[in-house]
Coordinates of N, CA and C in Angstrom, one line a residue:
M108 N 74.8 113.0 76.4 CA 74.9 114.0 75.6 C 75.1 113.8 74.8
K109 N 74.0 112.4 74.4 CA 73.4 111.8 72.9 C 72.5 112.8 72.3
S110 N 72.9 114.2 73.0 CA 71.8 115.3 72.4 C 72.1 116.5 71.9
F111 N 73.7 116.2 71.4 CA 74.3 117.3 71.3 C 73.7 118.4 69.6
A112 N 73.2 117.5 69.1 CA 72.7 119.2 68.4 C 72.0 119.7 68.7
I113 N 71.6 119.3 69.6 CA 70.6 119.8 70.1 C 71.2 120.9 70.5
I114 N 71.8 121.2 70.4 CA 72.2 123.1 69.8 C 72.6 123.3 69.0
F115 N 72.7 122.4 68.1 CA 72.9 122.2 67.0 C 71.8 121.7 66.9
L116 N 72.7 120.9 66.7 CA 72.1 119.7 66.2 C 72.3 119.2 67.1
V117 N 73.6 120.4 68.0 CA 73.8 120.1 69.7 C 72.5 120.4 70.2
I118 N 73.2 120.1 69.0 CA 72.7 120.7 68.7 C 72.0 120.1 68.1
A119 N 71.8 120.3 68.2 CA 71.2 119.0 68.2 C 70.4 119.7 68.1
S120 N 71.0 118.7 67.4 CA 70.7 119.0 68.2 C 69.2 119.1 68.3
V121 N 68.7 120.0 67.2 CA 67.4 120.2 68.1 C 66.1 118.9 68.1
A122 N 66.5 118.5 67.7 CA 65.8 116.9 67.8 C 66.2 116.5 69.0
F123 N 67.2 116.6 69.3 CA 67.7 115.6 70.3 C 68.0 116.4 72.2
A124 N 67.3 117.1 73.0 CA 67.6 117.6 73.9 C 67.5 116.1 74.9
Q125 N 68.1 115.6 74.9 CA 68.0 114.0 75.7 C 68.9 114.4 77.3
K126 N 70.2 114.0 77.2 CA 71.0 115.1 77.9 C 71.9 115.9 78.4
V127 N 71.6 116.9 77.5 CA 72.2 118.2 77.9 C 71.1 118.8 78.6
N128 N 72.1 119.6 79.0 CA 71.2 120.8 80.1 C 71.2 122.4 79.1
L129 N 69.4 122.7 78.6 CA 69.4 123.0 77.8 C 68.5 123.9 78.7
T130 N 68.0 125.5 78.6 CA 67.8 126.5 79.2 C 65.9 126.1 78.9
E131 N 65.1 126.4 79.1 CA 63.8 126.3 78.3 C 63.7 126.8 77.3
E132 N 64.0 128.1 77.0 CA 63.9 128.9 76.0 C 64.7 128.3 74.9
Q133 N 65.9 127.6 75.1 CA 66.7 126.9 73.9 C 65.8 125.7 73.5
K134 N 65.0 125.3 75.1 CA 64.4 124.3 73.9 C 63.5 124.2 73.4
T135 N 62.6 125.6 73.6 CA 61.7 125.7 72.5 C 61.9 126.1 71.5
K136 N 63.5 126.8 71.3 CA 64.0 127.6 69.9 C 64.0 126.3 69.5
L137 N 65.0 125.0 70.0 CA 65.3 123.8 69.0 C 64.2 123.3 68.3
A138 N 62.8 123.3 69.1 CA 62.1 122.4 69.2 C 60.7 123.5 67.5
E139 N 61.2 124.9 67.5 CA 60.6 125.7 66.2 C 61.4 125.3 65.4
F140 N 63.2 125.1 65.6 CA 64.2 124.7 64.1 C 63.9 123.7 63.7
K141 N 63.4 122.7 64.4 CA 63.2 121.0 64.1 C 61.6 121.5 63.7
K142 N 60.8 121.8 63.9 CA 59.3 121.4 63.4 C 59.8 122.5 61.8
E143 N 60.1 123.3 61.7 CA 60.7 124.3 60.2 C 61.4 123.4 59.6
C144 N 62.5 123.0 60.0 CA 63.3 121.6 59.1 C 62.5 120.8 58.9
V145 N 61.8 120.1 59.4 CA 61.1 118.7 59.1 C 59.7 119.4 57.9
A146 N 59.2 120.3 57.6 CA 58.4 120.8 56.8 C 59.6 121.0 56.0
S147 N 60.2 122.1 56.4 CA 60.8 122.6 54.3 C 61.7 121.0 54.0
S148 N 62.0 119.9 54.8 CA 62.7 118.8 54.1 C 61.7 117.7 54.1
G149 N 60.9 117.5 54.0 CA 60.1 116.4 54.4 C 59.9 115.1 54.9
V150 N 61.1 115.4 56.0 CA 61.6 114.3 56.5 C 60.5 113.3 57.3
A151 N 60.4 111.9 57.3 CA 59.1 111.3 58.2 C 60.2 111.7 59.6
L152 N 59.4 111.7 60.4 CA 59.8 111.8 62.2 C 60.5 110.9 62.5
D153 N 59.9 109.4 62.2 CA 60.8 108.4 62.6 C 62.3 108.7 62.1
A154 N 62.2 108.9 60.7 CA 63.7 108.9 60.7 C 64.7 110.1 61.3
V155 N 63.9 111.3 62.0 CA 64.5 112.1 63.0 C 64.7 111.7 64.2
E156 N 64.0 110.3 64.7 CA 64.0 110.2 66.0 C 65.2 108.9 65.5
N157 N 65.1 108.4 64.7 CA 66.1 107.6 64.2 C 67.5 108.2 64.4
A158 N 67.9 108.7 63.7 CA 69.2 110.5 63.7 C 69.5 110.0 65.1
K159 N 68.4 110.6 66.0 CA 68.6 110.2 67.6 C 69.7 110.0 67.9
K160 N 69.3 108.3 67.9 CA 70.0 107.6 67.9 C 71.1 107.0 67.3
G161 N 71.6 107.6 66.5 CA 73.0 107.5 65.8 C 72.3 106.5 64.7
I162 N 71.0 107.1 63.8 CA 70.9 105.7 63.0 C 70.6 106.8 62.0
I163 N 71.2 107.4 61.0 CA 71.5 108.6 60.3 C 71.3 108.2 58.6
A164 N 70.3 108.0 58.3 CA 69.7 107.9 57.2 C 70.2 108.4 56.0
D165 N 70.9 107.5 54.9 CA 71.3 108.2 53.9 C 70.4 108.5 52.8
D166 N 69.9 109.8 52.9 CA 68.7 110.2 52.0 C 68.0 110.9 51.7
Q167 N 68.2 111.8 51.0 CA 68.3 113.1 50.5 C 67.3 114.2 51.6
K168 N 66.0 114.3 51.8 CA 65.3 114.5 52.8 C 65.9 115.1 54.4
M169 N 66.3 113.6 54.6 CA 67.4 113.7 55.7 C 68.7 114.8 56.1
K170 N 69.2 114.7 54.3 CA 70.7 115.6 54.2 C 70.0 116.9 54.6
D171 N 68.7 117.3 53.9 CA 68.1 118.3 53.8 C 67.9 119.3 55.4
F172 N 66.8 117.9 56.1 CA 66.7 118.8 57.2 C 68.1 119.1 57.8
L173 N 69.2 117.9 58.0 CA 70.6 118.5 58.9 C 70.5 119.7 58.2
F174 N 71.0 119.7 56.8 CA 71.8 121.1 56.9 C 70.6 122.2 57.6
C175 N 69.7 121.9 56.9 CA 68.5 123.2 57.9 C 68.7 123.8 59.4
V176 N 69.2 122.6 59.8 CA 69.3 122.5 61.7 C 70.4 123.2 61.6
A177 N 71.7 122.7 60.6 CA 72.7 123.3 60.8 C 73.1 124.7 60.6
Q178 N 72.5 125.0 60.3 CA 71.9 127.3 59.8 C 71.6 127.3 60.5
K179 N 70.6 126.8 60.3 CA 69.6 127.4 62.2 C 70.6 127.4 63.3
I180 N 71.4 126.5 63.7 CA 72.0 126.6 64.7 C 73.1 127.2 64.4
G181 N 74.0 127.7 63.7 CA 75.1 128.4 63.3 C 76.7 127.5 63.0
F182 N 76.1 126.4 63.3 CA 76.8 125.5 62.5 C 77.8 125.5 61.3
M183 N 76.6 125.8 60.3 CA 77.1 126.1 58.2 C 75.8 127.2 58.4
D184 N 76.6 127.6 58.0 CA 75.8 128.5 56.6 C 75.6 128.1 55.2
K185 N 74.6 129.4 54.9 CA 73.9 128.7 53.6 C 74.7 128.3 52.2
D186 N 76.4 128.9 52.8 CA 76.2 128.0 51.2 C 77.1 126.8 51.4
G187 N 77.0 125.9 52.7 CA 77.2 124.7 52.8 C 78.5 124.7 53.9
H188 N 79.7 126.1 54.2 CA 80.8 126.3 54.9 C 80.0 125.8 56.5
F189 N 81.3 125.9 57.1 CA 81.4 125.1 58.2 C 81.8 126.5 59.4
N190 N 81.1 126.7 59.9 CA 81.4 128.0 61.2 C 81.9 127.0 62.4
V191 N 83.0 127.2 62.5 CA 83.7 126.6 63.3 C 84.0 126.7 64.7
D192 N 84.3 128.6 64.9 CA 84.0 129.3 66.0 C 82.6 129.2 66.5
V193 N 81.3 128.8 66.2 CA 80.1 128.9 66.8 C 80.2 127.5 66.9
M194 N 80.5 126.4 66.5 CA 80.6 125.3 67.2 C 81.1 124.8 68.3
M195 N 82.6 125.0 68.1 CA 83.7 125.2 69.2 C 82.7 126.4 70.3
A196 N 82.5 127.2 70.2 CA 81.6 127.4 71.3 C 80.3 126.7 71.9
K197 N 79.7 126.7 71.0 CA 78.0 125.3 71.5 C 78.6 124.1 72.0
I198 N 79.7 123.7 71.5 CA 79.6 122.5 72.3 C 80.9 122.4 73.2
S199 N 81.7 122.9 73.5 CA 82.6 123.8 74.7 C 81.3 123.9 75.9
A200 N 80.2 124.6 75.6 CA 79.2 125.3 76.4 C 78.9 123.9 77.1
Q201 N 78.0 122.8 76.2 CA 77.4 121.5 76.4 C 78.0 120.7 77.1
H202 N 79.8 120.3 75.8 CA 80.1 119.2 76.5 C 81.5 118.8 76.6
G203 N 81.9 120.1 76.9 CA 83.5 120.6 77.1 C 84.4 121.0 76.7
E204 N 85.2 121.9 76.9 CA 86.1 121.8 75.9 C 87.2 121.2 74.9
Q205 N 87.4 120.2 75.7 CA 87.8 118.9 74.9 C 87.3 117.6 74.3
I206 N 85.8 117.8 74.8 CA 85.3 117.1 73.3 C 85.3 118.0 72.2
A207 N 84.7 119.0 72.3 CA 84.4 120.3 71.0 C 86.5 120.5 70.5
K208 N 87.6 120.0 71.1 CA 88.5 120.0 70.6 C 88.4 118.5 69.7
D209 N 88.1 117.3 70.8 CA 88.0 116.5 69.7 C 87.1 115.7 68.0
V210 N 86.4 116.8 68.5 CA 85.8 116.2 67.5 C 85.1 117.4 66.5
V211 N 85.6 118.6 66.5 CA 85.2 119.6 65.5 C 86.4 119.8 64.8
G212 N 87.4 119.4 65.2 CA 88.7 119.7 63.9 C 88.6 118.1 63.0
V213 N 88.0 117.6 63.3 CA 87.9 116.0 62.3 C 86.7 116.4 61.7
C214 N 85.9 116.8 61.9 CA 84.5 116.7 61.1 C 84.1 117.5 60.8
T215 N 85.2 118.8 60.8 CA 85.2 119.9 59.9 C 86.5 119.4 58.8
A216 N 86.8 118.3 58.7 CA 88.1 118.3 58.2 C 88.0 118.4 56.4
K217 N 86.4 118.2 56.1 CA 86.3 117.4 55.0 C 84.9 118.5 54.6
T218 N 84.7 118.2 53.1 CA 83.4 118.9 52.9 C 83.0 118.3 52.1
E219 N 81.3 118.5 51.4 CA 81.3 117.2 50.3 C 80.5 118.2 49.1
A220 N 80.7 118.1 48.2 CA 79.7 119.0 47.2 C 78.9 119.9 47.1
N221 N 77.9 120.1 48.4 CA 76.8 120.8 48.5 C 76.3 120.9 50.2
G222 N 75.9 121.8 50.5 CA 75.3 122.2 52.2 C 75.0 120.9 52.7
P223 N 74.2 120.4 52.1 CA 72.9 119.2 52.8 C 74.5 118.1 52.7
E224 N 75.2 117.1 51.6 CA 75.7 116.2 51.9 C 76.9 116.9 53.0
T225 N 77.2 117.7 52.8 CA 78.1 118.1 54.2 C 77.8 117.7 55.4
S226 N 76.3 118.6 55.3 CA 75.6 118.5 56.9 C 75.4 117.0 57.3
F227 N 75.3 116.2 56.1 CA 75.5 114.4 56.5 C 76.7 113.5 56.9
V228 N 77.4 114.0 56.5 CA 79.2 114.1 56.9 C 79.1 114.3 58.1
L229 N 79.1 115.7 58.4 CA 79.4 116.2 59.8 C 78.1 115.6 60.9
A230 N 77.3 115.1 60.8 CA 76.3 114.4 61.5 C 77.1 112.7 62.1
K231 N 77.3 112.3 60.6 CA 77.6 110.7 60.8 C 78.8 110.7 61.7
C232 N 79.7 112.1 61.4 CA 81.1 112.0 62.0 C 80.8 111.9 63.6
L233 N 80.5 113.3 64.2 CA 79.7 113.5 65.3 C 79.4 112.4 65.6
S234 N 78.2 111.9 65.5 CA 77.5 110.6 65.8 C 79.2 109.5 66.6
E235 N 79.5 109.1 65.5 CA 80.2 108.1 65.4 C 82.2 108.1 65.9
K236 N 82.2 109.9 66.0 CA 84.1 109.9 66.4 C 83.9 110.2 68.1
S237 N 82.2 110.9 68.4 CA 82.2 111.6 70.1 C 81.8 110.7 71.4
K238 N 83.1 110.6 72.2 CA 83.2 109.7 72.6 C 81.5 109.4 73.6
Q239 N 80.9 110.7 73.8 CA 79.7 111.2 74.7 C 78.4 111.5 73.3
H240 N 78.9 110.4 72.3 CA 77.9 110.9 71.6 C 77.0 112.2 71.1
V241 N 78.1 113.4 70.3 CA 77.7 114.5 69.7 C 76.6 114.6 68.7
S242 N 75.6 115.2 69.0 CA 74.6 114.1 67.7 C 74.2 115.9 67.3
L243 N 73.9 115.6 65.7 CA 73.7 117.1 65.1 C 72.2 117.3 65.5
A244 N 71.4 116.3 64.9 CA 69.8 115.4 64.4 C 69.0 115.8 65.6

């Protein structure tokens, strides 16, 4: 479940389809999201790989990448607001309802000045607060 974000960034979400059971269609879509977000943000691929391991660089390109992914998987809107219902549904589907409840409330309790900053804090929180390492990257 290190790959949460896979569906997000569970959901990873995008970059991380490691231990989450995704359909081939979901894996393809996530790969497309990752490619698009890497291109638009300019983030280095090694930084994305490190993020999958929970080492999330405090870097503007990484923040832009995470925000891009969060939007594409429906975790956040273009204004940087959380879509809690979407997060709960997607995390519950991949990790179970209890894990979703454990992390979504805590990780969406605080927002930052903008979408990239908020998505960065969300990714760090998902990585740190989930026992099964739910990941956004």
